[in-house]
Tab-separated table of C-alpha atoms in Angstrom:
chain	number	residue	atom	x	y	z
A	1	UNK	CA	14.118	0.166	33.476
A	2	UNK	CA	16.761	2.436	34.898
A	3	UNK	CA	16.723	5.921	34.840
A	4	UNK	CA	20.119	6.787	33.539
A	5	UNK	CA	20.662	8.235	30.223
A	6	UNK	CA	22.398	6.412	28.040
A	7	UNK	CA	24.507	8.951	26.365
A	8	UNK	CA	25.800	10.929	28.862
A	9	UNK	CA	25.276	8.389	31.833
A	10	UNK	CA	23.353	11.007	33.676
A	11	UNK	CA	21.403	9.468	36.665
A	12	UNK	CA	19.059	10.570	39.837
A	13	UNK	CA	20.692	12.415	42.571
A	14	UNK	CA	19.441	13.255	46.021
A	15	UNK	CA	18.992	16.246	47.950
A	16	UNK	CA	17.065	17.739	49.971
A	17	UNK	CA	13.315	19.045	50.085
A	18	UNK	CA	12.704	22.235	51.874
A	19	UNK	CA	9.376	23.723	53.383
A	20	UNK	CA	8.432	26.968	54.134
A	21	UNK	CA	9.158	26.162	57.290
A	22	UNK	CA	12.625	25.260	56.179
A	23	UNK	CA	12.406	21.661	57.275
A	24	UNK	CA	14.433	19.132	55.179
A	25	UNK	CA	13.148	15.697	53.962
A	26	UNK	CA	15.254	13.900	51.597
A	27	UNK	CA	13.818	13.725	48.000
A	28	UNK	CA	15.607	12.279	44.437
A	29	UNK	CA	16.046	14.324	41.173
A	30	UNK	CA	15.275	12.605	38.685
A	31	UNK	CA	16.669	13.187	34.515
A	32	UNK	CA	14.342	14.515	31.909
A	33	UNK	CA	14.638	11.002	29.851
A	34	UNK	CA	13.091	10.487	26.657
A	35	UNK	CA	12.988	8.053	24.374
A	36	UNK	CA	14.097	9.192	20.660
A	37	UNK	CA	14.907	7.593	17.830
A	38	UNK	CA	18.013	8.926	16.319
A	39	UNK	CA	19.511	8.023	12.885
A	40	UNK	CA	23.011	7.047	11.810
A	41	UNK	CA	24.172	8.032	8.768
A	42	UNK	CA	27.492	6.492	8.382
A	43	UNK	CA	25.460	3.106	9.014
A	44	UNK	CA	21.578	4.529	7.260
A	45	UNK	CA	19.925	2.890	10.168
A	46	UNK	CA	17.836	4.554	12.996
A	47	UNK	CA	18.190	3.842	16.788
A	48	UNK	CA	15.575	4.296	19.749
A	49	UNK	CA	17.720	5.780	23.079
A	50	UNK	CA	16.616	6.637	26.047
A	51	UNK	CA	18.471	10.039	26.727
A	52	UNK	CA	17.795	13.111	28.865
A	53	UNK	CA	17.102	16.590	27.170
A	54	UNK	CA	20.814	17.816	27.987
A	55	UNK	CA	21.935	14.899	25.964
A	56	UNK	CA	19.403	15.425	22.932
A	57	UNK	CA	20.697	19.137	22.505
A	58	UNK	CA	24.489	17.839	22.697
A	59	UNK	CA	23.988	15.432	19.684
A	60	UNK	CA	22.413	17.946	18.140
A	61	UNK	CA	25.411	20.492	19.295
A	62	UNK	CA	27.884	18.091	18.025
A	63	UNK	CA	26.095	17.348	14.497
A	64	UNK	CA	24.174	14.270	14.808
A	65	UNK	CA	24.809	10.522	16.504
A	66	UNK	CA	27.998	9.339	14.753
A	67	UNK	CA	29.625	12.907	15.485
A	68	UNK	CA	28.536	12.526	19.291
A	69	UNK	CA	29.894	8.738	19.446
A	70	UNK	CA	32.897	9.609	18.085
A	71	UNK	CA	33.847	12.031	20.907
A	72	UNK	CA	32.035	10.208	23.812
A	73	UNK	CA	34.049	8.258	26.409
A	74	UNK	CA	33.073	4.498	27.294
A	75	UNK	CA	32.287	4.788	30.302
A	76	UNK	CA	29.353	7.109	30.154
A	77	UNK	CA	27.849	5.339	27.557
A	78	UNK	CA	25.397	1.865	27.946
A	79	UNK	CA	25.825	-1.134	26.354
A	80	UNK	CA	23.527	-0.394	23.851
A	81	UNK	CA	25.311	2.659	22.616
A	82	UNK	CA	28.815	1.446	22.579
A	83	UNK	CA	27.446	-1.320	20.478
A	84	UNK	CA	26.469	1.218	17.689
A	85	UNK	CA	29.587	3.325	18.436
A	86	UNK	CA	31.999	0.104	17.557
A	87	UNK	CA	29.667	-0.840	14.596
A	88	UNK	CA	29.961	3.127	13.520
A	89	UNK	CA	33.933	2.560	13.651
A	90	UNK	CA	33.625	-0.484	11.737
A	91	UNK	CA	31.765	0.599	9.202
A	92	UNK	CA	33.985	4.012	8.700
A	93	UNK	CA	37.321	1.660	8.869
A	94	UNK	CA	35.684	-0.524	6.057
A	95	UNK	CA	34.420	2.313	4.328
């Protein structure tokens, strides 16, 4: 399982580890991911994403998953994700 969110596309980065000493080893930072289950309510069905803490607090900043879809570019988001975001267009188009 990769460790990229799958809202915002946020993945590890590298940088550097530094002793007292000030000696540098190279080290990863990793994303706080979490697995949530977040609910659609254009569509009434929930959905578990893996998505790092940042991401949690802008769906929650933007008013909930089909706000947060609606505004998020393609290219950050998985597969998964723009699955629900083309079923959430479809289902507003129809409705």
């Amino acid at each position: 399982m990769s460790r990229v969110c799958e809202l915002t596309g946020k993945g590890p980065i590298t940088g550097n580890k530094v002793s007292h000493a000030n000696n540098k080893t190279r080290r990863r930072f990793l994303p706080n991911l979490n697995e949530v289950t977040l609910m659609s309510d254009v569509l009434g069905q929930s959905f578990k994403l893996r998505i790092s803490a940042a991401g949690l607090r802008s769906v929650d900043h933007r008013g909930g998953l089909d706000a947060y879809l609606a505004k998020a570019k393609d290219v950050e988001l998985s597969t998964k994700a723009l699955k629900i975001k083309k079923a959430i267009e479809k289902a507003q188009a129809a409705a």
